[in-house]
Coordinates of C-alpha atoms and ligand atoms in Angstrom, one line a residue:
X1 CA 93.0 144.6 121.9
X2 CA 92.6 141.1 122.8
X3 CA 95.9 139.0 122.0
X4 CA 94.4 136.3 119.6
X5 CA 93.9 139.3 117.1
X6 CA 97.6 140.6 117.7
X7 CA 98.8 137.1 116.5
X8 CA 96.6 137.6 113.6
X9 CA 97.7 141.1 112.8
X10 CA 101.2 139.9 112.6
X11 CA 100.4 136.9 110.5
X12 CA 99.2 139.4 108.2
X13 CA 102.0 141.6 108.2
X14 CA 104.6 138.8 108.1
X15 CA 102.5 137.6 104.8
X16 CA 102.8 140.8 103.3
X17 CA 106.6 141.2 104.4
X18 CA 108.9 144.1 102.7
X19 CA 107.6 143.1 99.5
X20 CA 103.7 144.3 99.4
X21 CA 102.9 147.4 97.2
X22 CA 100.9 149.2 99.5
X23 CA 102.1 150.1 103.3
X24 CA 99.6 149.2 106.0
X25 CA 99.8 150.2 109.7
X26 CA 99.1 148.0 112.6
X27 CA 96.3 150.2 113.6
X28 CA 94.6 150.3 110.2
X29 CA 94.9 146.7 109.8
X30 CA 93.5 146.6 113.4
X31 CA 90.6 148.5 112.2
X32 CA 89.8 146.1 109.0
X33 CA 90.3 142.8 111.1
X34 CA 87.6 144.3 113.5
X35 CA 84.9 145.6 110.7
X36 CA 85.2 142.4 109.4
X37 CA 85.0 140.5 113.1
X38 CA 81.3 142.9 113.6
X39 CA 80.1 141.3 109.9
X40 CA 81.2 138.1 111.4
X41 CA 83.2 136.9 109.0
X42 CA 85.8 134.1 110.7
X43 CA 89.0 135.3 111.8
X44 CA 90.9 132.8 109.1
X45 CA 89.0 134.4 106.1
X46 CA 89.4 137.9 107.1
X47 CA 93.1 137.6 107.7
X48 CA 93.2 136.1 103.8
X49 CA 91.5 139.1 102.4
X50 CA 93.4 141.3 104.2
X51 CA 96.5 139.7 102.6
X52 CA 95.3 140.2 99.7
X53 CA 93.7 143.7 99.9
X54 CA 97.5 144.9 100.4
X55 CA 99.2 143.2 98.2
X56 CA 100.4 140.1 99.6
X57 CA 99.7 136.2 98.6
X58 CA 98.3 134.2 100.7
X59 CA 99.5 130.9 101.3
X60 CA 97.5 128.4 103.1
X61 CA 99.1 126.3 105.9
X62 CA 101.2 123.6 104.9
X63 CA 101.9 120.4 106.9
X64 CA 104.3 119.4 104.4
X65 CA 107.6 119.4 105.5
X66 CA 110.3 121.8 103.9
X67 CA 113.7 121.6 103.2
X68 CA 115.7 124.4 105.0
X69 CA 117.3 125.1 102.5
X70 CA 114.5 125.7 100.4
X71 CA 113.2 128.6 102.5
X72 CA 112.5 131.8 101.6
X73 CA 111.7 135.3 103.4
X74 CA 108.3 135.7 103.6
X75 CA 106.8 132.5 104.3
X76 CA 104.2 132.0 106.6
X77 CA 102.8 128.3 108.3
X78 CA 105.9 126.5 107.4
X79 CA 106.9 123.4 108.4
X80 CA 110.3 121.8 108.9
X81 CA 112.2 118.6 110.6
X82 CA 115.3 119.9 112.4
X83 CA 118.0 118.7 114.5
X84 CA 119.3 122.0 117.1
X85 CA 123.0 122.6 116.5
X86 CA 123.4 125.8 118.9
X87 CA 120.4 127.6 121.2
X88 CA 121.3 130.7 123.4
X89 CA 119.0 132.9 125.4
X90 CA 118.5 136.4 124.9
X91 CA 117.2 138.9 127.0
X92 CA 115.5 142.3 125.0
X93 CA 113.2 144.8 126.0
X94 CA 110.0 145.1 123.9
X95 CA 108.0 148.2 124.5
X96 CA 109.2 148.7 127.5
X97 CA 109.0 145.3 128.9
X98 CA 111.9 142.8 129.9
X99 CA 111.7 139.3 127.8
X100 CA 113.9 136.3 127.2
X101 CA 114.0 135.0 123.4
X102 CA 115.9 132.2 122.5
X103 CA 117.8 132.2 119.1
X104 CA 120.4 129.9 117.4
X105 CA 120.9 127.4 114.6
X106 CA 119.0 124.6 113.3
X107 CA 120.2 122.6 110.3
X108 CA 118.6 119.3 108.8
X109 CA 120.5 116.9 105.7
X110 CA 120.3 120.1 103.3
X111 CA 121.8 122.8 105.2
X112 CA 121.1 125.2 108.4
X113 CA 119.4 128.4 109.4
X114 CA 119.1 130.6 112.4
X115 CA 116.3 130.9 114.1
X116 CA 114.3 133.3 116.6
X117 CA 112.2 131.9 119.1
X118 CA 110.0 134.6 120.7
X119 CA 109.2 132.7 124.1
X120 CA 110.8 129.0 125.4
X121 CA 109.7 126.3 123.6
X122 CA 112.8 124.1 125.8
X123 CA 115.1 123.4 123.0
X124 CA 117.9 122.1 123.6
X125 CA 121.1 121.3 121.3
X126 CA 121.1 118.3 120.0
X127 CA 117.7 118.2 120.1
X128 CA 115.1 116.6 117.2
X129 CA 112.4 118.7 116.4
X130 CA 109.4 118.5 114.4
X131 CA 108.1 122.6 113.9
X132 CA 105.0 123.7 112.6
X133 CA 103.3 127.3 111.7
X134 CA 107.0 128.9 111.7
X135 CA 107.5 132.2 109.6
X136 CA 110.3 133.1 108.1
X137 CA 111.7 136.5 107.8
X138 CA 114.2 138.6 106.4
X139 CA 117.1 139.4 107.9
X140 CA 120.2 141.6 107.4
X141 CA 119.9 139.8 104.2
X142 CA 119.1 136.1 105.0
X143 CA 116.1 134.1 105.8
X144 CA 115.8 133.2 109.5
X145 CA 113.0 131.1 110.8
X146 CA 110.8 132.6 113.7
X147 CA 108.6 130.8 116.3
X148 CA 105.8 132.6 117.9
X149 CA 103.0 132.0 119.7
X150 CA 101.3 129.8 117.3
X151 CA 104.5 127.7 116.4
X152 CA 103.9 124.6 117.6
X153 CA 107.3 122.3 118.2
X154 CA 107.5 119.1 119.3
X155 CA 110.9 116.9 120.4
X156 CA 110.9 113.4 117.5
X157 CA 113.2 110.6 117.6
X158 CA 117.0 112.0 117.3
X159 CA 117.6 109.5 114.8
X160 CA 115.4 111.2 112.1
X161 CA 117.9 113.7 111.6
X162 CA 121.2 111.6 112.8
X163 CA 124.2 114.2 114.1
X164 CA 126.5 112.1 111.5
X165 CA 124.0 114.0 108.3
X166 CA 125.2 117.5 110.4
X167 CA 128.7 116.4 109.9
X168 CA 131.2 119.9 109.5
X169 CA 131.1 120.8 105.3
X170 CA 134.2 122.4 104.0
X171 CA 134.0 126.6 103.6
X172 CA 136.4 129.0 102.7
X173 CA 135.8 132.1 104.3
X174 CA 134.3 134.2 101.7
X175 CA 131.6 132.2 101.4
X176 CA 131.5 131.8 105.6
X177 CA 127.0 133.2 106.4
X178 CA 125.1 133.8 109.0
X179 CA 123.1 130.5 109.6
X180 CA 125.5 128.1 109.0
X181 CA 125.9 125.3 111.3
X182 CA 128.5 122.7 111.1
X183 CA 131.0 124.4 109.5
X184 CA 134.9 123.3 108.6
X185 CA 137.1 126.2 107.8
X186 CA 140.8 126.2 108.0
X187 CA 142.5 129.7 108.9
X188 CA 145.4 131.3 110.2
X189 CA 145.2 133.4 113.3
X190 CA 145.6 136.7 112.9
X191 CA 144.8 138.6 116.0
X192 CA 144.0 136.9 119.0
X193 CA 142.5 138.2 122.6
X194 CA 141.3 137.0 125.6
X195 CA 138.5 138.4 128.0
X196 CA 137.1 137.1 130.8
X197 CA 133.0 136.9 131.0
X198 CA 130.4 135.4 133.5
X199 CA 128.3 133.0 132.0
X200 CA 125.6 131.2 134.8
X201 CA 127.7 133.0 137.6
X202 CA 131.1 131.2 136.6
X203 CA 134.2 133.1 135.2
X204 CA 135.3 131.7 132.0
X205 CA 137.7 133.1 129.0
X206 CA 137.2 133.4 126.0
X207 CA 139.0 134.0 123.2
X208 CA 138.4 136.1 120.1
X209 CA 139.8 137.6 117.4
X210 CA 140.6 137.8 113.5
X211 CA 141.1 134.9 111.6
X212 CA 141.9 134.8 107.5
X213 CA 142.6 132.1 104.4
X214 CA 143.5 133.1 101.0
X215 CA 139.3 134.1 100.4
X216 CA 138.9 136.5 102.9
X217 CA 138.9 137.3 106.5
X218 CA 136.5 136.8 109.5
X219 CA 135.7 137.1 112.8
X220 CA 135.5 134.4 115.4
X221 CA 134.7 133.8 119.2
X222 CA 136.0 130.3 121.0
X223 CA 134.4 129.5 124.0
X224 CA 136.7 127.0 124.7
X225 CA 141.1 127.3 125.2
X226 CA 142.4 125.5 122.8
X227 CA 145.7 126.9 123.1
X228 CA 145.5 128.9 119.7
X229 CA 148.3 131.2 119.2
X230 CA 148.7 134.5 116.9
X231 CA 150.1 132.3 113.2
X232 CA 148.4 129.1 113.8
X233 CA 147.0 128.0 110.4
X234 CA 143.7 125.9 112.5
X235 CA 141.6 123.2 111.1
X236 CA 137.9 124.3 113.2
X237 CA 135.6 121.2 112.4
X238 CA 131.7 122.3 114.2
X239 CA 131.5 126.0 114.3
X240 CA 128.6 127.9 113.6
X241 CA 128.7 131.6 112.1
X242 CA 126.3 134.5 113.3
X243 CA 126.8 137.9 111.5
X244 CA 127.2 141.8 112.6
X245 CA 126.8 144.1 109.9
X246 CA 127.5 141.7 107.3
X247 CA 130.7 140.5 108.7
X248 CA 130.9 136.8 109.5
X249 CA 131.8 135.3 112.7
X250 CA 132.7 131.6 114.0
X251 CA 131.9 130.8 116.6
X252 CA 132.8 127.6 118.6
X253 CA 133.7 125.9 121.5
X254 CA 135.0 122.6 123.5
X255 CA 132.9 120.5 121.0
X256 CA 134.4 121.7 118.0
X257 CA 137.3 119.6 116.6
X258 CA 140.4 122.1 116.3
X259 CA 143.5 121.0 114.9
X260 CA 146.8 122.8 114.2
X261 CA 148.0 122.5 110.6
X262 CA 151.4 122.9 108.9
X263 CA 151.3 126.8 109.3
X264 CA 152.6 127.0 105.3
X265 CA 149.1 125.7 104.2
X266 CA 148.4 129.2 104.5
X267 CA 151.0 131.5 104.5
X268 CA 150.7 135.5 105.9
X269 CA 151.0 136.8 102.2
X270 CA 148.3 134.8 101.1
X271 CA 146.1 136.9 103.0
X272 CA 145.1 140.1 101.4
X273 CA 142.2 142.3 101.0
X274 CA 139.2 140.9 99.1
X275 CA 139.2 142.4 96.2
X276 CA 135.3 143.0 95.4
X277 CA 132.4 144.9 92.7
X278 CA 130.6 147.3 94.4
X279 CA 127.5 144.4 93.5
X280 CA 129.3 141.6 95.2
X281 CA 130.2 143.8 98.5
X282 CA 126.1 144.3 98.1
X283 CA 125.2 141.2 97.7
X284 CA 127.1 140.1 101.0
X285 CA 126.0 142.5 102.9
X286 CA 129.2 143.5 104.1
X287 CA 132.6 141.5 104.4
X288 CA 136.0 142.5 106.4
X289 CA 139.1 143.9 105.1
X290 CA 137.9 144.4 101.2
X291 CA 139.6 146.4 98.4
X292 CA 136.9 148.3 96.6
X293 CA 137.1 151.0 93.1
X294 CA 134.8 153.7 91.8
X295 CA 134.0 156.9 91.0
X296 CA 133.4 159.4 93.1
X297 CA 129.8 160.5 93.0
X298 CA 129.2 162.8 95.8
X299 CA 130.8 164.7 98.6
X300 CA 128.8 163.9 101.9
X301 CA 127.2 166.5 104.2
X302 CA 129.6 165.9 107.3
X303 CA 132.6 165.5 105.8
X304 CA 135.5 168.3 106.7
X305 CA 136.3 169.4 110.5
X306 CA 134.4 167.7 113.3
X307 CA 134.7 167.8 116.4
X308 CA 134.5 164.7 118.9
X309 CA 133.4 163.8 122.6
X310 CA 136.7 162.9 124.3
X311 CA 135.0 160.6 126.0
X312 CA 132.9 158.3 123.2
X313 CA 134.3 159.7 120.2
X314 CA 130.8 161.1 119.1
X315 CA 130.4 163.7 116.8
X316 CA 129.8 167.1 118.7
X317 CA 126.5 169.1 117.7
X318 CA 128.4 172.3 118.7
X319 CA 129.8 171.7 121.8
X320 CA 126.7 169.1 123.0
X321 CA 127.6 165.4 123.3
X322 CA 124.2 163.4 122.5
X323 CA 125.5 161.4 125.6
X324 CA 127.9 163.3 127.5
X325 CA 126.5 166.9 127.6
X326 CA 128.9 169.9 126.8
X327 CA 132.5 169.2 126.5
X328 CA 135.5 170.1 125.2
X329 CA 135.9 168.4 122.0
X330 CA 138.9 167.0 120.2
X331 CA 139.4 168.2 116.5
X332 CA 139.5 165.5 113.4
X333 CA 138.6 165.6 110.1
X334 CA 137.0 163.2 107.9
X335 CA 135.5 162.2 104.8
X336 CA 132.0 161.2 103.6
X337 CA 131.6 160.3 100.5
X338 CA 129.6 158.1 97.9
X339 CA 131.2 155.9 95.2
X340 CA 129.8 153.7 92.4
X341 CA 131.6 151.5 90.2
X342 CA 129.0 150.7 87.5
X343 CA 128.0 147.7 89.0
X344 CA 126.7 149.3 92.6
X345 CA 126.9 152.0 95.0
X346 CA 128.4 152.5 98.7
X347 CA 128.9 154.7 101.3
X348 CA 132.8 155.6 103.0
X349 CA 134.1 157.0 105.8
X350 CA 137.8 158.3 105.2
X351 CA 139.1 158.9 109.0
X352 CA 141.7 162.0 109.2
X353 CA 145.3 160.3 108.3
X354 CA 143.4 159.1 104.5
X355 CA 141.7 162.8 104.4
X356 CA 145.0 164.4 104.8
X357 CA 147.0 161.8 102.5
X358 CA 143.9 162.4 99.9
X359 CA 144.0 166.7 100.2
X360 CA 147.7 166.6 100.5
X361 CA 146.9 169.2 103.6
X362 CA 147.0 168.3 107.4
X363 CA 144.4 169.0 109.4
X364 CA 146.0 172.6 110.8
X365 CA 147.1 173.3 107.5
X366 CA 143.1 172.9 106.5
X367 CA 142.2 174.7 109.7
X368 CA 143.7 177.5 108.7
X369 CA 142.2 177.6 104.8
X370 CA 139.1 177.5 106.7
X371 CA 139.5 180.5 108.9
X372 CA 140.3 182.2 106.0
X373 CA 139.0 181.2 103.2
X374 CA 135.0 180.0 104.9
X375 CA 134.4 176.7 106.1
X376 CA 133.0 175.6 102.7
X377 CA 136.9 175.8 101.2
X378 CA 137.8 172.4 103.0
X379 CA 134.8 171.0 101.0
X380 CA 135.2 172.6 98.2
X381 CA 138.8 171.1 98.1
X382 CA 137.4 168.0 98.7
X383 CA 135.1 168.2 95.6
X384 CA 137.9 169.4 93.4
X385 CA 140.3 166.4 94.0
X386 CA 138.0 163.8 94.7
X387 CA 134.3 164.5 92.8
X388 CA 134.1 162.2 89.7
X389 CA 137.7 160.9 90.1
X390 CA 138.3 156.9 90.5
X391 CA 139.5 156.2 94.7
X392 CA 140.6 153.1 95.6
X393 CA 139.3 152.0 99.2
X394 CA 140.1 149.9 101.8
X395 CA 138.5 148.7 105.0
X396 CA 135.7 146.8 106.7
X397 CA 132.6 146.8 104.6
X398 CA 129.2 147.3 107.1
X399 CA 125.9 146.6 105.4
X400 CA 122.5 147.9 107.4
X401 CA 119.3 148.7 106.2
X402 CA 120.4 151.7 104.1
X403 CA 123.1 150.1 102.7
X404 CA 127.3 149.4 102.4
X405 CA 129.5 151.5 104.4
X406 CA 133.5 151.2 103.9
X407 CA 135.3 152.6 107.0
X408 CA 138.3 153.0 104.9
X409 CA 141.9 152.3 106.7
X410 CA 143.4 153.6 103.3
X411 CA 142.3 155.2 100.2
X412 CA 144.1 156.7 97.1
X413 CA 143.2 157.7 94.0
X414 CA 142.9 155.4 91.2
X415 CA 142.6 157.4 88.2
X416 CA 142.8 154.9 85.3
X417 CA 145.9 156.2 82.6
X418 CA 143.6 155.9 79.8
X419 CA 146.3 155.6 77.1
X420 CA 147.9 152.7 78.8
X421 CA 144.5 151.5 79.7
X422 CA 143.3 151.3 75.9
X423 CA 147.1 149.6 75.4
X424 CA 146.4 147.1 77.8
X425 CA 142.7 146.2 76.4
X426 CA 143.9 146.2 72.4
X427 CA 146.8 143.7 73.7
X428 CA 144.5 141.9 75.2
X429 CA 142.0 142.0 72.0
X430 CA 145.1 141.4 70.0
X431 CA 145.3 137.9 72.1
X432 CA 141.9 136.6 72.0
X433 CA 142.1 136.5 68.0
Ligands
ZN501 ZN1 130.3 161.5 124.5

């Protein structure tokens, strides 16, 4: 297939995005494009019906220029004035085949986004950039801007979008999002390590860790040594955060303004566990160290004895490794289980020290109801204690594709007393009138 209708192809599919109501393979859309190629019919046209055959809207090209943030998954043609607060090459493998992408942050006077470029268009940060037929996309939750082939970009006058518009905004770090660039958040250190890597064939440290305010806690990565210790309550002034699995992380180096403040602006006991709704965990995507309620709805296929590769702490199929081939495994015991609080659902992992706390049991203990009472006791426990009862849960939230999963550090049950429950409400009744 010649590569002009590839492009066209995935205009199409970017158009109809996640949302279209009917799904549509590359090779039947392939198919279509060509029919219509053998009536004739011009490439433009054809790719409109198409959109519209499956359920998309086409919009037609725009040269006017939008606002980042007014951006929204699924828009095809756009157009935007940016300055380039960070670019970093990437090197990925597409069907086989090595390739160097470029992505990074672009922000402009109403906020920033990250961006993909798919080949190098030269960009540098710092640079002023005038971008046409961009597409945005949806990712892990946020809109990112992609450049393809047909994404034209051309360098403007820097002082169209002067650095002093991109000046660091204030965050706490519950509201810290992939895509922001420019950001000022003040944090205490909480964990702090250094590694060495090799970036253009020089050794350089960096340093990484946990950081946390009174909101919430995050990740971050410092490219520079600014002498941060574990306790330091840090103004970071230019950061920009990137996301894995929901969980936010700065990132920043020797141009970022860092500054130690009076380490009681944020003291260690102001920094607890977020407490969230199952809907707000959702809505983030994922977040570290949250507290989280519900009931328990189901008792997860997995869940009981495992055993692991003692090598990458892989599940064993039998004795099989999916990596390591046949070894011999190291016993643990976990739990899977779903929970919804009304307001949403997640996923959570229980590791063996919160199974064992849950069943009241050890794992030998359970090792031994299983050998002789049938494997199926140790779930069957599980159910009776667990299934329909309140747990409380706490750990780092990941969000993918199919959803929230807690790896829980902790868990108990949270069984509301209802008596002192309905107390608590008619007091509280009693106070509102
Ligand atoms: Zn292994």
């Amino acid at each position: 297939m010649n590569d002009d209708l590839s492009l066209y192809i995935d205009d199409i599919l970017n158009a109809l995005g996640d949302s279209s109501e009917k799904e549509v393979s590359r090779e039947e859309l392939e198919k279509e494009l060509k029919k219509f190629i053998e009536y004739g019919v011009p490439l433009d046209h054809a790719k409109q019906t198409l959109i519209k055959k499956f359920g998309g809207s086409y919009v037609p090209p725009s040269t006017e220029r939008v606002l980042v943030a007014d951006l929204e998954s699924g828009q095809n043609s756009v157009h935007v004035l940016c300055r380039v607060l960070h670019v970093s090459p990437k090197d990925i493998t597409v069907k086989g085949e090595a390739r160097k992408i470029f992505y990074g942050i672009l922000g402009d006077e109403s906020g920033s986004i990250s961006f993909t470029a798919w080949k190098d268009f030269e960009l540098e940060k710092g640079d002023v950039v005038e971008i046409s037929n961009a597409y945005t996309k949806e990712w892990q939750g946020d809109t990112k801007l992609n450049f393809g082939d047909r994404t034209k970009i051309e360098k403007t006058d820097e002082s169209k979008i002067p650095e002093s518009i991109m000046e660091p905004k204030e965050y706490k770090v519950k509201d810290l999002r992939s895509g922001l660039g420019a950001v000022e958040v003040t944090a205490r250190i909480l964990e702090l390590n250094k590694r060495e890597v090799e970036v253009d064939g020089q050794k350089k440290n960096v340093f990484s860790g946990t950081l946390g305010d009174e909101t919430g806690k995050a990740q971050y990565t410092s490219w520079h040594d600014f002498k941060l210790k574990e306790g330091d309550v840090v103004k970071i002034a230019g950061g920009y955060i990137k996301s894995w699995k929901g969980i936010p992380q700065l990132t920043f180096d020797e141009k970022a303004n860092v500054e130690k403040v009076e380490s009681s602006t944020i003291s260690k006991k102001d920094i607890a566990p977020q407490k969230l709704l199952l809907y707000e965990l959702v809505e983030k995507r994922g977040a570290m160290d949250v507290e989280v309620e519900g009931t328990v709805l189901e008792i997860r296929r997995g869940s009981g004895l495992v055993m692991r590769c003692p090598e990458c702490n892989r599940v064993l199929v039998g004795t099989e490794c999916s990596i390591h081939g046949s070894v011999e495994g190291v016993e643990d015991l976990r739990i899977k289980l779903v929970v919804d609080d009304g307001t949403g659902v997640v996923s959570g992992i229980l590791d063996k020290e919160s199974t064992e706390k849950l069943l009241g049991k050890t794992l030998d203990e359970l090792k031994k109801m299983s050998e002789t009472k049938g494997e199926e006791s140790i779930v069957e426990e599980m159910n009776t204690i667990l299934f329909s009862h309140r747990i409380s849960l706490r750990g780092n939230a990941l969000g993918d594709a199919f959803g929230i999963t807690i790896i829980a550090k902790d868990a108990k049950l949270a069984d509301i007393d209802v008596e002192v429950e309905s107390e608590r409400i008619s007091k509280e009744l009693e106070e509102l009138s």
